[in-house]
Amino acid sequence: MADKRLGYKVHRRILDETAVEEIAEKSEMTLSLSEKVKKSVRCSGPQLKRHLLDRLPVLSWLPHYSIKENLIGDLISGVSVGIMHLPQGMAYALLASVPPVFGLYSSLYPPLIYFIFGTSKHISIGTFAVMSVMIGGVTERLAPDSNFMIWDNVTNGSIVDAVSRDTERVRVATAVTFMTGLFQIMLGVLQFGFVVTYLSEPLVRGYTTGASIHVIVSQLKYTFGINPVRYSGPLSLIYTVVDLCYLLPQTNIGTLVVSIVVIICMVLAKELNTFLSKKIPVPLPMELLAVAIGTVISWQVNLEDKYGVAVVGNIPSGLLPPTFPPASLFGQVIGDAFALAVVGYGIAISLGRILAIKYGYQVDSNQELIALGLSNSVGSMFQCFSVSSSMSRTMVQVNTGGNTQIAAAVSSVIILCIVLWIGYLFESLPKAVLSAIIYVNLQGMLKQLVDIPVLWKKNKVDAVIWVSTFILTLLLNPDIGLAASIAFSMLTVIIRTQLPKYSLLGQVHGSDIYKPLEDFHQVKPVPGIVIFRSSATLYFANAEMYQDALKIKSGIDVAMILSTKKKLEEKIKKLEEQNVRNQQQEPDEDIAAIQVESEPAPTLPRAVILDLSPVNFLDTMGVKTLSNIHKGYASVGIDVFLTGCQTVVVENLQTGGFFDEKVTKSCLFSTIHDAVLHSQSSSEPNEDITWTQF
Amino acid sequence: MADKRLGYKVHRRILDETAVEEIAEKSEMTLSLSEKVKKSVRCSGPQLKRHLLDRLPVLSWLPHYSIKENLIGDLISGVSVGIMHLPQGMAYALLASVPPVFGLYSSLYPPLIYFIFGTSKHISIGTFAVMSVMIGGVTERLAPDSNFMIWDNVTNGSIVDAVSRDTERVRVATAVTFMTGLFQIMLGVLQFGFVVTYLSEPLVRGYTTGASIHVIVSQLKYTFGINPVRYSGPLSLIYTVVDLCYLLPQTNIGTLVVSIVVIICMVLAKELNTFLSKKIPVPLPMELLAVAIGTVISWQVNLEDKYGVAVVGNIPSGLLPPTFPPASLFGQVIGDAFALAVVGYGIAISLGRILAIKYGYQVDSNQELIALGLSNSVGSMFQCFSVSSSMSRTMVQVNTGGNTQIAAAVSSVIILCIVLWIGYLFESLPKAVLSAIIYVNLQGMLKQLVDIPVLWKKNKVDAVIWVSTFILTLLLNPDIGLAASIAFSMLTVIIRTQLPKYSLLGQVHGSDIYKPLEDFHQVKPVPGIVIFRSSATLYFANAEMYQDALKIKSGIDVAMILSTKKKLEEKIKKLEEQNVRNQQQEPDEDIAAIQVESEPAPTLPRAVILDLSPVNFLDTMGVKTLSNIHKGYASVGIDVFLTGCQTVVVENLQTGGFFDEKVTKSCLFSTIHDAVLHSQSSSEPNEDITWTQF
């Protein structure tokens, strides 16, 4: 530390707040509310243009699109992502309990809308496992199998009318998707993009891990080929698992074999891809291969008829005309839609931000809300269900050279071709293959479980947030679980301010630095001065504790001192009266005896310094507490000084009525050392030292 | 400020965190978890005795009771309070929808139990308006009139079987009271007394004002002599008021006249009491007078039969044997019981604390919970309903010379005499008189409405808490309203940390003090150094904003600088390639031209100092944000220093992985000035100044 030889050299007057304000010329708040409003609504030509570009980001980047630099990368990336969209779209449609083709629609329209309004260059908009399982919860709640039972003359039993059930489920899915989009647009227009800050990283990771368990459990029926009862509401996960265990003996062996084979192949293929990733630019489309091979085998062996393996079934070719979602259902899905809006936005924006930081550009959180909202609400008119961005597709889009949303547009064209011409080829694909694809895609989220020990070492509170989010999501389902988790993570903030560390500070020998006595061996208390600090803001939830801690740490119990004093005075008074009555000669001796015999008065410090530098704001309880402390100590002749108050804290003290004729700003000091010196100098006023500055 | 001439004189080495830890010898955390547990469960003889005295406070004060000093005051005070208990007990029983005699029981037993276990010397335990109206909500919900309709042969219509209805209501009231007590005991044993800190003063005052409106509305039926439908659940207050308006034409004139006369007399009597308070030691028992006069007139004129004025009715003499409350009802009242437990405790402890501060003693919050809990749960076996301490009675108890809970015991004896021998005398008392007594007692709470403008001037956030608590209590009823209000007041804490003030700091000329540039005219930025501070803790809810604010305030956009740099390098590279191909003679000129022609690089500061003194703790998001900022600026050659970190923040940085081989604790400084000097000296390493200390 040779370069620090310049030394820290200060020689100035001791400055209290009044003096600082005088010297530094404190400015008055001049901007009135009306001026602030005027300032914010001011509008001009260039601002209007800027506003338009902000709302339609495509206008600002597409004209500058460099075909030479980006087109090849975008094309390769778009085709790769398009190929992934096919199996994922169908698989996630299963999760959402709608026919597979609607997953393809959801992979087709929303990326095109996001292309126009989105600000991220890299995220792949489309189906997303967690949201799909949430939609599945809604569709199966509002259109359960039991509502669509018809009499079957062949088997002489009641069976499900799958066609009208699926039609109703698509109606429910589009209704909830439309509302999701509406919420997102509203939040975006109202500039509520900041709400995403409530979704801290431990929360999002715990949540996605919990939600992926829901996804897995909801897919087990396809893997084993069984039909458990659908539960909803809190604890439904546990009921479903119990039900699954009961039904295990009814497992369809053919389906289970298909599942196991596909899962093993997919895991191996994934390892191979990781191994090859440095040698080939584009990953092997293993999901597409699984789908293709699965379809061919299923078709050739006729798995459906021979072994009772459930297959995807009818995939209509062509597109459906746009229709407005059924408004009558809006009221029933409003809660789910809000949860979907928050989750979808949270996932998309966190992925978008990570990539924006990596590639050095900006994503606008409010515009992202609007872009996602339009993708959802417009998409819902084309029978899409709620979308967000998928981690796995986004990674492929980036790694295969995608540089702009042109890649997303290309992927939509690929899906369009599939829907129009070759979709029907996949009709014999076993559903178990799609489940296997879902499992393998969830690997990443399940691996997040190793977060827990890492996080525990880093920050215990964050580890607790992770685990409780995970558990709440498991038990209360992804919708209510999210709300409960956010509430819990906020409560941790309150609790942390309720468990502050209260310390007495001492001086680092020979310096103006003050540190907690218990943390350092060579920090010594300043004789006759108590310096106290709480590590947290002072407000209603810890105001009482602050006062108690100060009393315990400093050992000064004002009430006790006052009552001892009062008793002593009473005794003396009584003795004096007795003396007068008894006409004794030496009354003073007795009084002196009492004064000696009563507990010796503790040697009181001359000053108490409260370091308020960690205080973020003061509410009325905080101001009152400080006032009480000030008055209490003043009554036994101890000075109280406050140090390190931020501007806002000084203002809070002022409006809260802390200052009066007796208590002025001269009890406020910028640094602890100023207060210490002030206290020492005021008790030895005659020491004469010349100072040059000030 | 002549006494400050000593001056602030410091001359030392510039100290970073490493140096401070070295000099001050940072101690290691040595106390392990097991040691902590051992320490807290250690037990010895004197500690056991202390523990016993803590649990049975009566043992520590009663043996030292000074008959000479206190007995007369306690007797007068006990009689005065006992006289108040009679009308209040009967009136609040009406609120709780149980027969009046049960209000007398609630004034009789609980004070005796509190006498043994309570730590406050002054509060008067017994019936309390807000709690009574909450119990009324439960009793009328679980035992509504409609459940007890019987056929009346006289009128040939169905009438209410009042006897069995009232029996059931008493059972409900005792069940909820027992559960209330159980909750309070549990909370006390688990040392959860601190939860009362969530009940900040603005919240309690807003809440009691809102609840008193509920009380008034619930009493209007007695004042007007009408029978509105009983509503429950959110917004029931509004429905009830609407219903009352519809029924107004059916007002019983006799009842209304009685009400108006009594209210006017009571208000006048109250004014008289205030006027006389300095001349006579004991206030006139105006409530007792109202009850006595009301009873006599009602009996003589026969108001009940002649004018249809509803009277109190049967008051049985004697006491009932103890019975265990009906356990079958516990499940249905658990939510209400919890709300009652919190409200009752909140009111009692805040009154208790105010008086303890005034008279210089201690109340133990956990022991108070246990004392109240026992009063309720044991009381419930004697047919009491939930109690707390009443403001009006407590004030009388204190002002008439009550010094210990002996006064409360005396008041119980008075009530016992009334119940045993003269209770039946009050059977013809009109209910309207009791309502009038309730109104007049609520005056104080309604006057709290003037808090709003006062609070608005003092602290806007607290004013908002007051008003929203009031509105939430009105709309959602006292039980859910309380929970919602507490949640809201906690949310304000989160929101306040989300609206921090971000400031660039500058130096107060010639000193080591740094203040926000925008608040002071004579504060100048340090050339080449950006000093940044947020007024709030840095954690997940504002981590993004911190980074954005730093970028905007400092004007340094790392991403932009890096991308400009990259573009420039690419252009240069391209030109060089061209040059190689074109075999030009002066390639360097062109490159220079590009460097000039591209936007001029902004003059970057040499260091960014982040003042973290307002930070209370860091979570993983906070550490990550600081890490990102550090890495970002490092990549463009700007040093980042952190200053003012508390011990806990340094620990969070350490466990959060902020430090590595490159980033060490030498970027942490105790004061901003240290960091500034360090930055300045490291850029001018040759300056030679001798320093003496260190």
Short mmCIF file of C-alpha atoms in Angstrom, two decimals, chain B residues 425-634:
data_model
loop_
_atom_site.label_atom_id
_atom_site.label_comp_id
_atom_site.label_asym_id
_atom_site.label_seq_id
_atom_site.Cartn_x
_atom_site.Cartn_y
_atom_site.Cartn_z
CA LEU B 425 -83.02 -3.75 39.97
CA PHE B 426 -81.83 -2.78 36.49
CA GLU B 427 -84.23 -5.01 34.59
CA SER B 428 -86.37 -2.13 33.33
CA LEU B 429 -83.38 -0.13 32.06
CA PRO B 430 -84.01 0.84 28.38
CA LYS B 431 -81.40 -0.53 25.97
CA ALA B 432 -81.33 2.92 24.38
CA VAL B 433 -79.68 4.25 27.53
CA LEU B 434 -76.88 1.71 27.17
CA SER B 435 -76.45 2.67 23.51
CA ALA B 436 -76.16 6.29 24.53
CA ILE B 437 -73.46 5.35 27.03
CA ILE B 438 -71.59 3.56 24.26
CA TYR B 439 -71.79 6.59 21.93
CA VAL B 440 -70.45 8.94 24.55
CA ASN B 441 -67.62 6.56 25.38
CA LEU B 442 -66.65 6.47 21.70
CA GLN B 443 -66.27 10.25 21.49
CA GLY B 444 -62.55 9.96 22.13
CA MET B 445 -62.03 7.51 19.31
CA LEU B 446 -64.02 9.58 16.85
CA LYS B 447 -62.00 12.64 17.79
CA GLN B 448 -59.00 10.77 16.41
CA LEU B 449 -60.25 11.80 12.96
CA VAL B 450 -58.40 15.09 13.48
CA ASP B 451 -55.21 13.00 13.35
CA ILE B 452 -55.38 13.02 9.57
CA PRO B 453 -54.37 16.63 8.81
CA VAL B 454 -51.80 16.61 11.65
CA LEU B 455 -50.27 13.38 10.40
CA TRP B 456 -50.31 14.56 6.79
CA LYS B 457 -48.10 17.47 7.77
CA LYS B 458 -45.79 15.26 9.81
CA ASN B 459 -45.40 12.25 7.57
CA LYS B 460 -47.40 11.57 4.41
CA VAL B 461 -46.84 7.83 4.41
CA ASP B 462 -48.14 7.50 7.97
CA ALA B 463 -51.18 9.58 7.04
CA VAL B 464 -51.82 7.19 4.16
CA ILE B 465 -51.51 4.24 6.55
CA TRP B 466 -54.01 5.88 8.93
CA VAL B 467 -56.58 6.54 6.20
CA SER B 468 -56.26 3.17 4.49
CA THR B 469 -56.49 1.33 7.80
CA PHE B 470 -59.65 3.31 8.56
CA ILE B 471 -61.18 2.53 5.17
CA LEU B 472 -60.11 -1.13 5.17
CA THR B 473 -61.58 -1.57 8.65
CA LEU B 474 -64.83 0.07 7.58
CA LEU B 475 -65.20 -2.00 4.44
CA LEU B 476 -63.76 -5.36 5.52
CA ASN B 477 -64.92 -5.34 9.17
CA PRO B 478 -62.58 -5.27 12.16
CA ASP B 479 -61.22 -8.82 11.72
CA ILE B 480 -60.14 -9.01 8.07
CA GLY B 481 -59.63 -5.25 8.05
CA LEU B 482 -56.91 -5.61 10.67
CA ALA B 483 -55.03 -8.24 8.66
CA ALA B 484 -55.35 -6.19 5.47
CA SER B 485 -54.16 -3.05 7.26
CA ILE B 486 -51.10 -4.76 8.68
CA ALA B 487 -50.28 -6.17 5.24
CA PHE B 488 -50.70 -2.71 3.74
CA SER B 489 -48.50 -1.01 6.32
CA MET B 490 -45.77 -3.56 5.63
CA LEU B 491 -46.11 -2.99 1.91
CA THR B 492 -45.42 0.70 2.49
CA VAL B 493 -42.01 -0.28 3.84
CA ILE B 494 -41.24 -2.21 0.66
CA ILE B 495 -42.54 0.61 -1.50
CA ARG B 496 -40.46 3.17 0.37
CA THR B 497 -37.33 1.17 -0.39
CA GLN B 498 -38.47 1.05 -4.00
CA LEU B 499 -38.67 4.82 -4.24
CA PRO B 500 -35.23 5.75 -2.99
CA LYS B 501 -33.52 9.01 -3.81
CA TYR B 502 -30.45 8.44 -5.91
CA SER B 503 -27.85 11.17 -5.58
CA LEU B 504 -24.43 12.08 -6.82
CA LEU B 505 -22.39 13.38 -3.91
CA GLY B 506 -19.91 16.20 -3.88
CA GLN B 507 -17.45 17.61 -1.42
CA VAL B 508 -18.30 20.35 1.03
CA HIS B 509 -15.48 22.70 0.13
CA GLY B 510 -12.29 22.09 2.06
CA SER B 511 -13.70 19.33 4.25
CA ASP B 512 -14.01 15.56 4.30
CA ILE B 513 -17.82 15.81 4.25
CA TYR B 514 -19.76 14.71 1.17
CA LYS B 515 -23.34 15.76 0.53
CA PRO B 516 -25.83 15.34 -2.35
CA LEU B 517 -25.10 17.81 -5.15
CA GLU B 518 -28.75 18.68 -5.70
CA ASP B 519 -29.39 19.62 -2.07
CA PHE B 520 -26.57 22.10 -1.63
CA HIS B 521 -25.29 24.96 -3.77
CA GLN B 522 -21.76 25.01 -2.46
CA VAL B 523 -21.09 21.32 -2.83
CA LYS B 524 -18.81 20.58 -5.75
CA PRO B 525 -18.22 17.27 -7.53
CA VAL B 526 -14.72 15.86 -7.16
CA PRO B 527 -13.06 16.05 -10.61
CA GLY B 528 -12.72 12.66 -12.23
CA ILE B 529 -14.62 10.83 -9.52
CA VAL B 530 -18.31 9.89 -9.47
CA ILE B 531 -19.71 9.42 -5.96
CA PHE B 532 -23.10 7.73 -5.94
CA ARG B 533 -25.54 6.93 -3.16
CA SER B 534 -29.02 5.45 -2.91
CA SER B 535 -31.02 6.47 0.13
CA ALA B 536 -32.26 2.89 0.59
CA THR B 537 -31.01 -0.62 1.20
CA LEU B 538 -29.97 -2.48 -1.96
CA TYR B 539 -31.91 -5.73 -2.44
CA PHE B 540 -34.00 -7.59 -4.94
CA ALA B 541 -36.82 -5.07 -5.16
CA ASN B 542 -34.58 -2.19 -6.22
CA ALA B 543 -31.40 -3.79 -7.55
CA GLU B 544 -32.31 -3.08 -11.19
CA MET B 545 -33.22 0.51 -10.40
CA TYR B 546 -29.91 1.03 -8.64
CA GLN B 547 -27.99 0.00 -11.73
CA ASP B 548 -30.18 2.13 -14.03
CA ALA B 549 -29.95 5.16 -11.75
CA LEU B 550 -26.19 4.88 -11.58
CA LYS B 551 -26.02 4.77 -15.37
CA ILE B 552 -28.27 7.78 -15.82
CA LYS B 553 -26.76 9.88 -13.04
CA SER B 554 -23.16 9.15 -13.93
CA GLY B 555 -23.78 9.25 -17.68
CA ILE B 556 -21.51 6.24 -18.15
CA ASP B 557 -23.11 3.58 -20.33
CA VAL B 558 -20.65 0.70 -20.24
CA ALA B 559 -22.49 -1.31 -22.90
CA MET B 560 -22.49 1.68 -25.26
CA ILE B 561 -18.80 2.39 -24.69
CA LEU B 562 -17.88 -1.22 -25.32
CA SER B 563 -19.98 -1.48 -28.48
CA THR B 564 -18.58 1.82 -29.83
CA LYS B 565 -15.11 0.51 -29.10
CA LYS B 566 -15.88 -2.76 -30.84
CA LYS B 567 -17.31 -1.04 -33.93
CA LEU B 568 -14.30 1.19 -34.11
CA GLU B 569 -11.94 -1.76 -33.90
CA GLU B 570 -13.87 -3.56 -36.62
CA LYS B 571 -13.77 -0.53 -38.89
CA ILE B 572 -10.06 -0.17 -38.33
CA LYS B 573 -9.53 -3.84 -39.02
CA LYS B 574 -11.55 -3.61 -42.23
CA LEU B 575 -9.66 -0.57 -43.37
CA GLU B 576 -6.37 -2.25 -42.67
CA GLU B 577 -7.44 -5.22 -44.78
CA GLN B 578 -8.47 -2.83 -47.57
CA ASN B 579 -5.18 -1.09 -47.26
CA VAL B 580 -3.32 -4.34 -47.57
CA ARG B 581 -5.34 -5.16 -50.69
CA ASN B 582 -5.07 -1.66 -52.21
CA GLN B 583 -1.41 -1.35 -51.36
CA GLN B 584 -1.96 2.23 -50.29
CA GLN B 585 0.89 4.27 -49.03
CA GLU B 586 -0.55 6.06 -46.03
CA PRO B 587 -2.93 3.69 -44.31
CA ASP B 588 -2.50 5.20 -40.88
CA GLU B 589 -4.04 8.49 -41.88
CA ASP B 590 -7.35 6.88 -42.77
CA ILE B 591 -7.51 5.05 -39.49
CA ALA B 592 -6.83 8.24 -37.66
CA ALA B 593 -9.58 9.89 -39.68
CA ILE B 594 -12.04 7.23 -38.60
CA GLN B 595 -11.04 7.58 -35.01
CA VAL B 596 -11.71 11.30 -35.22
CA GLU B 597 -14.88 11.06 -37.28
CA SER B 598 -16.58 8.57 -34.96
CA GLU B 599 -18.38 10.09 -31.99
CA PRO B 600 -15.85 11.49 -29.56
CA ALA B 601 -15.35 9.14 -26.63
CA PRO B 602 -16.73 10.78 -23.48
CA THR B 603 -14.08 11.64 -20.95
CA LEU B 604 -14.49 8.86 -18.48
CA PRO B 605 -14.00 9.40 -14.75
CA ARG B 606 -11.14 7.51 -13.18
CA ALA B 607 -13.22 6.09 -10.33
CA VAL B 608 -16.76 5.44 -9.20
CA ILE B 609 -17.39 5.46 -5.45
CA LEU B 610 -20.57 3.78 -4.25
CA ASP B 611 -21.49 4.97 -0.76
CA LEU B 612 -23.24 2.02 0.87
CA SER B 613 -23.73 3.49 4.33
CA PRO B 614 -27.57 3.39 4.07
CA VAL B 615 -27.46 -0.31 3.17
CA ASN B 616 -28.87 -2.48 5.98
CA PHE B 617 -28.10 -5.86 4.40
CA LEU B 618 -27.34 -7.31 0.97
CA ASP B 619 -29.09 -10.29 -0.55
CA THR B 620 -27.68 -12.29 -3.46
CA MET B 621 -29.29 -9.89 -5.96
CA GLY B 622 -27.63 -6.95 -4.23
CA VAL B 623 -24.21 -8.61 -4.27
CA LYS B 624 -24.69 -9.59 -7.91
CA THR B 625 -25.60 -6.02 -8.84
CA LEU B 626 -22.49 -4.66 -7.17
CA SER B 627 -20.42 -7.37 -8.84
CA ASN B 628 -21.88 -6.50 -12.26
CA ILE B 629 -21.19 -2.82 -11.72
CA HIS B 630 -17.65 -3.58 -10.63
CA LYS B 631 -16.96 -5.82 -13.63
CA GLY B 632 -18.63 -3.45 -16.08
CA TYR B 633 -16.60 -0.44 -15.04
CA ALA B 634 -13.42 -2.49 -14.73
#
